[in-house]
């Protein structure tokens, strides 16, 4: 793991620091090159299984289909499915294809990206409510300036090339606006 | 598709994948921890005196009980005693020693609190609460807690 010091900003480089601390008295000579920072990488390695319901969802993504599952009590469709309804606690009984068109329910302009797949900043991360679903999927916006994104905006996913499709959320490269009228915010209540 | 059908899927339906979560922390050490690790680079261990006169090692910036800022760093010994320990029979990647070892709380001479580190010992039978241990320094100190390569049982080659 490498760190580019030129891109690093730290408290100690601010004129006064974020707050002042007393300088301790030191009983031994520490020389003229004290340690001021440390690179401390932390890493956790998992053998991850998403469970059967989310496995079905990921296999659907490999076919460019967004598959939710329906709560038997409320009839709402949850995506990605976890096998049980988060509202009733009952097992979901029916697989339902949702989207691919969706509506932005919330978004954030990101100025400090991290991770190997982060787009160039500033970019917009957002929650996308696929048509027919009760809850939103996380993703990023493309093909639009960051300051033109709106809640209620209609969007569609942009998929990776067919040859690159896998059982992964990364099949959706990003979402882009489509030429449809915005959905009024009142209609998005409860679906954030 | 009905639920029974869906849940009757055999385990080959279940996806698995390696997942690595990494954080490349680049931390400022501050005046107290900075002095502590700088002293380690010089093969010296520092604690700090709290408002009740106890020596806290590793040193902290603020009194653990009152929150008052602390300023009096003091040198403590390079040997001490085990106050608590646990044996690690199977070593994992990234652990400080690549042979089975003890994880121990060690109260260094001159300190009133304990430091967490590893003890290189031949087996759990050779480790005991109250046992004396001594620092084995890394060959090439860098200004980090790993400048203490490990502790070894005092008075006996481990």
Coordinates of C-alpha atoms in Angstrom, one line a residue:
Chain A
X1 CA 0.0 0.0 0.0
X2 CA 1.6 3.3 -1.0
X3 CA 1.0 6.8 0.3
X4 CA 1.7 9.9 -1.8
X5 CA 2.9 12.5 0.8
X6 CA 2.3 15.4 -1.6
X7 CA -1.5 14.6 -1.5
X8 CA -1.6 14.3 2.3
X9 CA -2.9 16.9 4.6
X10 CA -2.6 16.6 8.2
X11 CA -3.4 18.5 11.4
X12 CA 0.3 19.2 12.0
X13 CA 0.6 21.1 8.8
X14 CA -2.1 23.6 9.7
X15 CA -0.7 26.9 11.0
X16 CA -1.9 26.4 14.6
X17 CA -3.0 22.8 14.4
X18 CA -6.6 22.1 15.1
X19 CA -6.0 22.7 18.8
X20 CA -2.9 23.3 20.9
X21 CA -1.4 20.8 23.2
X22 CA 1.3 21.4 25.8
X23 CA 4.7 20.2 24.7
X24 CA 5.9 17.6 27.2
X25 CA 9.2 17.7 28.9
X26 CA 11.4 14.9 27.7
X27 CA 14.0 13.4 30.1
X28 CA 16.2 12.1 27.3
X29 CA 17.7 13.6 24.1
X30 CA 15.5 12.7 21.2
X31 CA 17.8 14.3 18.6
X32 CA 16.6 16.8 16.0
X33 CA 14.5 14.5 13.9
X34 CA 11.5 13.5 16.0
X35 CA 8.9 11.1 14.6
X36 CA 5.9 13.2 13.6
X37 CA 3.9 10.7 11.5
X38 CA 3.4 7.0 10.9
X39 CA 1.9 5.1 8.1
X40 CA -0.2 2.4 9.8
X41 CA -2.0 0.3 7.2
X42 CA -4.9 -1.8 8.6
X43 CA -6.2 -4.7 6.5
X44 CA -9.0 -7.2 7.1
X45 CA -9.3 -10.2 4.8
X46 CA -12.7 -11.9 4.5
X47 CA -14.0 -14.9 2.7
X48 CA -17.3 -13.2 2.0
X49 CA -20.6 -14.9 1.1
X50 CA -23.6 -12.6 0.5
X51 CA -26.1 -15.3 1.3
X52 CA -28.6 -17.0 -1.1
X53 CA -30.9 -14.1 -1.8
X54 CA -28.1 -11.6 -2.6
X55 CA -26.4 -14.3 -4.6
X56 CA -29.6 -14.5 -6.8
X57 CA -29.4 -10.7 -7.1
X58 CA -25.8 -10.7 -8.1
X59 CA -26.4 -13.5 -10.7
X60 CA -29.2 -11.2 -12.1
X61 CA -26.7 -8.3 -12.4
X62 CA -24.5 -10.6 -14.5
X63 CA -27.5 -10.6 -17.0
X64 CA -28.0 -6.8 -16.6
X65 CA -31.2 -7.4 -14.6
X66 CA -31.9 -5.9 -11.2
X67 CA -33.8 -8.4 -9.1
X68 CA -35.6 -7.6 -5.9
X69 CA -37.7 -9.8 -3.7
X70 CA -41.2 -9.1 -2.4
X71 CA -42.4 -8.9 1.2
X72 CA -45.5 -11.3 1.5
X73 CA -47.2 -9.0 4.0
X74 CA -46.7 -5.4 2.6
X75 CA -46.1 -6.3 -1.1
X76 CA -43.1 -4.0 -1.2
X77 CA -40.0 -5.1 -3.2
X78 CA -36.6 -4.9 -1.5
X79 CA -33.4 -4.7 -3.4
X80 CA -30.7 -6.0 -2.9
X81 CA -32.8 -8.8 -1.4
X82 CA -31.6 -10.3 1.9
X83 CA -34.1 -13.2 1.9
X84 CA -36.4 -11.7 4.6
X85 CA -38.5 -8.6 4.6
X86 CA -36.9 -5.8 6.8
X87 CA -40.4 -4.7 7.7
X88 CA -42.3 -7.9 8.5
X89 CA -39.3 -10.2 9.2
X90 CA -41.0 -12.8 7.0
X91 CA -39.2 -14.7 4.2
X92 CA -39.5 -13.0 0.8
X93 CA -41.7 -15.2 -1.4
X94 CA -41.3 -13.8 -4.9
X95 CA -38.4 -12.6 -7.1
X96 CA -39.3 -9.4 -8.9
X97 CA -37.3 -7.6 -11.6
X98 CA -37.1 -3.8 -10.9
X99 CA -35.8 -0.9 -12.9
X100 CA -33.5 -0.5 -14.7
X101 CA -34.9 3.1 -14.8
X102 CA -34.6 4.7 -11.4
X103 CA -35.1 8.0 -9.4
X104 CA -32.5 9.8 -7.3
X105 CA -33.7 9.9 -3.7
X106 CA -30.6 11.4 -2.1
X107 CA -27.2 12.4 -3.2
X108 CA -23.8 13.8 -2.0
X109 CA -21.1 15.7 -3.9
X110 CA -17.8 14.0 -3.1
X111 CA -14.7 16.1 -3.0
X112 CA -12.3 13.6 -1.4
X113 CA -12.5 10.3 -3.1
X114 CA -10.8 7.1 -1.9
X115 CA -10.6 3.6 -3.0
X116 CA -9.2 2.2 -6.3
X117 CA -12.4 2.6 -8.1
X118 CA -13.3 6.2 -7.1
X119 CA -14.1 8.5 -10.0
X120 CA -12.3 11.8 -10.4
X121 CA -13.5 14.4 -7.9
X122 CA -15.8 16.1 -7.6
X123 CA -18.3 13.4 -8.3
X124 CA -21.8 12.6 -7.1
X125 CA -22.7 9.5 -5.1
X126 CA -26.4 8.9 -4.8
X127 CA -29.2 6.6 -3.8
X128 CA -31.2 5.3 -6.8
X129 CA -34.7 4.0 -6.3
X130 CA -35.3 1.5 -9.2
X131 CA -38.8 1.6 -10.6
X132 CA -40.9 -0.9 -8.7
X133 CA -38.6 -1.1 -5.7
X134 CA -39.2 0.1 -2.1
X135 CA -35.6 1.0 -1.3
X136 CA -32.7 2.6 -3.1
X137 CA -29.4 1.3 -4.4
X138 CA -26.1 3.1 -3.9
X139 CA -24.1 4.3 -6.9
X140 CA -22.4 7.2 -8.6
X141 CA -23.6 9.6 -11.3
X142 CA -22.0 10.2 -14.6
X143 CA -22.6 12.2 -17.8
X144 CA -23.7 15.3 -15.8
X145 CA -22.1 18.1 -13.9
X146 CA -22.0 17.6 -10.2
X147 CA -24.0 20.8 -9.5
X148 CA -26.8 19.8 -11.8
X149 CA -27.9 16.6 -9.9
X150 CA -31.3 16.9 -8.3
X151 CA -33.4 14.7 -6.0
X152 CA -36.2 13.3 -8.1
X153 CA -34.1 13.2 -11.3
X154 CA -34.8 10.2 -13.5
X155 CA -31.8 8.0 -14.4
X156 CA -30.7 4.7 -15.9
X157 CA -27.7 2.5 -15.2
X158 CA -24.7 2.4 -17.6
X159 CA -23.4 -1.2 -17.6
X160 CA -19.9 -2.5 -18.3
X161 CA -19.2 -4.1 -21.6
X162 CA -21.0 -7.5 -21.9
X163 CA -17.6 -9.3 -21.9
X164 CA -16.8 -7.8 -18.5
X165 CA -20.1 -8.7 -16.8
X166 CA -19.6 -10.6 -13.5
X167 CA -21.7 -11.3 -10.4
X168 CA -20.9 -7.9 -9.0
X169 CA -22.4 -4.4 -8.3
X170 CA -19.4 -3.1 -10.4
X171 CA -21.4 -4.2 -13.5
X172 CA -23.1 -0.9 -13.1
X173 CA -20.4 1.6 -14.0
X174 CA -22.5 4.6 -13.0
X175 CA -26.0 6.0 -13.6
X176 CA -26.9 8.8 -16.1
X177 CA -29.8 11.1 -16.5
X178 CA -32.6 10.3 -18.9
X179 CA -35.1 12.6 -20.6
X180 CA -38.1 12.2 -18.3
X181 CA -39.7 14.6 -15.9
X182 CA -38.5 14.7 -12.3
X183 CA -40.5 12.7 -9.7
X184 CA -41.9 15.1 -7.0
X185 CA -40.1 14.7 -3.7
X186 CA -43.4 13.8 -1.9
X187 CA -43.6 10.6 -3.9
X188 CA -40.2 9.6 -2.6
X189 CA -41.1 9.7 1.0
X190 CA -40.3 6.5 2.8
X191 CA -38.1 5.3 0.0
X192 CA -34.8 6.9 0.9
Chain B
X1 CA -40.4 -18.3 -8.2
X2 CA -41.6 -19.5 -4.8
X3 CA -39.7 -19.2 -1.6
X4 CA -39.3 -22.9 -1.1
X5 CA -37.9 -23.2 -4.6
X6 CA -35.5 -20.3 -3.9
X7 CA -34.4 -21.5 -0.5
X8 CA -34.1 -25.1 -1.8
X9 CA -31.2 -24.0 -4.0
X10 CA -28.2 -26.1 -3.3
X11 CA -25.0 -24.5 -1.9
X12 CA -23.6 -24.2 -5.4
X13 CA -26.0 -21.3 -5.8
X14 CA -24.2 -19.5 -3.0
X15 CA -21.6 -17.0 -4.2
X16 CA -18.3 -16.5 -2.3
X17 CA -15.5 -14.1 -3.0
X18 CA -12.4 -12.8 -1.2
X19 CA -13.0 -9.4 0.3
X20 CA -10.1 -7.2 1.6
X21 CA -10.9 -4.1 3.4
X22 CA -7.8 -1.8 3.8
X23 CA -7.2 1.5 5.4
X24 CA -3.9 3.2 4.6
X25 CA -3.8 5.3 7.8
X26 CA -1.2 8.0 7.8
X27 CA -1.3 9.3 11.3
X28 CA 0.3 12.3 13.0
X29 CA 1.8 11.1 16.3
X30 CA 1.4 14.3 18.3
X31 CA 3.8 15.5 21.0
X32 CA 3.5 12.6 23.4
X33 CA 3.3 9.5 21.2
X34 CA 5.8 11.2 18.9
X35 CA 8.3 11.5 21.8
X36 CA 7.5 7.8 22.8
X37 CA 8.2 6.4 19.3
X38 CA 11.2 8.7 18.8
X39 CA 12.6 7.4 22.1
X40 CA 12.0 3.8 21.0
X41 CA 14.1 4.5 18.0
X42 CA 16.9 5.4 20.5
X43 CA 16.1 2.1 22.4
X44 CA 14.6 4.0 25.3
X45 CA 11.0 3.6 26.7
X46 CA 9.1 6.6 28.0
X47 CA 6.0 6.8 30.2
X48 CA 4.2 9.9 31.4
X49 CA 3.3 11.0 34.9
X50 CA -0.4 11.5 35.5
X51 CA -2.0 14.0 37.9
X52 CA -2.0 11.4 40.7
X53 CA 1.8 10.7 40.2
X54 CA 1.4 7.3 38.5
X55 CA 3.5 6.6 35.5
X56 CA 1.4 5.6 32.5
X57 CA 3.2 3.6 29.8
X58 CA 2.7 3.7 26.9
X59 CA 2.2 7.5 27.5
X60 CA -1.0 9.2 26.9
X61 CA -1.7 12.9 26.2
X62 CA -4.4 13.4 28.8
X63 CA -5.0 12.0 32.2
X64 CA -7.1 8.9 31.9
X65 CA -9.2 9.8 35.0
X66 CA -9.4 13.6 35.0
X67 CA -8.7 14.5 31.3
X68 CA -6.1 17.0 32.4
X69 CA -3.2 17.5 29.8
X70 CA -0.1 15.6 30.8
X71 CA 3.4 17.0 30.3
X72 CA 6.0 15.1 32.3
X73 CA 7.5 12.2 30.3
X74 CA 9.7 9.9 32.3
X75 CA 12.0 7.1 31.3
X76 CA 11.0 3.6 32.4
X77 CA 13.0 0.4 32.3
X78 CA 13.5 -2.1 29.4
X79 CA 12.4 -5.0 31.5
X80 CA 9.3 -5.7 33.6
X81 CA 6.7 -8.2 34.5
X82 CA 3.8 -9.9 32.8
X83 CA 0.4 -8.9 34.3
X84 CA -1.8 -10.9 32.0
X85 CA -1.2 -13.0 28.9
X86 CA -2.8 -15.2 26.3
X87 CA -1.1 -17.8 24.1
X88 CA -1.3 -17.6 20.3
X89 CA -0.9 -21.1 19.0
X90 CA -1.7 -20.4 15.4
X91 CA 0.1 -17.4 13.9
X92 CA -1.7 -15.3 11.4
X93 CA -0.3 -13.0 8.7
X94 CA 0.7 -9.7 10.0
X95 CA 1.3 -10.7 13.5
X96 CA 4.6 -9.4 15.0
X97 CA 6.1 -12.9 15.4
X98 CA 5.7 -15.6 12.9
X99 CA 6.1 -18.4 15.5
X100 CA 3.6 -19.2 18.2
X101 CA 3.9 -16.6 21.0
X102 CA 2.2 -15.0 23.9
X103 CA 0.3 -11.7 23.7
X104 CA 0.9 -10.1 27.1
X105 CA 0.3 -7.0 29.2
X106 CA 3.7 -6.0 30.5
X107 CA 4.3 -3.5 33.4
X108 CA 7.8 -2.1 32.8
X109 CA 9.9 -1.3 35.8
X110 CA 9.1 2.3 36.8
X111 CA 5.6 2.2 35.2
X112 CA 2.2 1.7 36.9
X113 CA 0.3 0.6 33.9
X114 CA 0.9 -2.2 31.3
X115 CA 1.9 -2.2 27.7
X116 CA 0.5 -4.7 25.2
X117 CA 3.2 -6.6 23.3
X118 CA 4.3 -10.1 22.3
X119 CA 6.5 -12.5 24.3
X120 CA 8.7 -14.9 22.4
X121 CA 8.6 -18.1 24.5
X122 CA 9.0 -21.8 23.7
X123 CA 5.4 -22.6 24.9
X124 CA 2.6 -21.6 27.1
X125 CA 4.1 -23.6 30.0
X126 CA 7.0 -21.2 30.1
X127 CA 4.8 -18.1 30.5
X128 CA 3.2 -17.0 33.8
X129 CA 1.7 -13.9 35.3
X130 CA 4.4 -12.2 37.3
X131 CA 7.2 -13.6 35.0
X132 CA 10.0 -11.2 34.3
X133 CA 10.5 -10.2 30.7
X134 CA 13.0 -8.0 28.8
X135 CA 12.8 -6.1 25.5
X136 CA 14.5 -7.6 22.5
X137 CA 15.1 -4.5 20.2
X138 CA 14.7 -4.6 16.5
X139 CA 18.0 -4.5 14.5
X140 CA 17.0 -1.5 12.6
X141 CA 14.6 0.8 14.6
X142 CA 12.3 3.1 12.6
X143 CA 10.5 5.0 15.2
X144 CA 7.5 2.7 15.8
X145 CA 6.2 0.3 18.4
X146 CA 7.7 -2.5 16.3
X147 CA 11.2 -1.2 17.3
X148 CA 10.4 -3.5 20.2
X149 CA 10.7 -6.7 18.3
X150 CA 9.2 -8.6 21.2
X151 CA 9.8 -9.4 24.8
X152 CA 11.8 -12.4 26.0
X153 CA 11.7 -14.2 29.3
X154 CA 14.3 -12.6 31.5
X155 CA 17.2 -14.8 32.6
X156 CA 16.6 -17.5 30.1
X157 CA 17.1 -17.7 26.4
X158 CA 13.8 -18.3 24.8

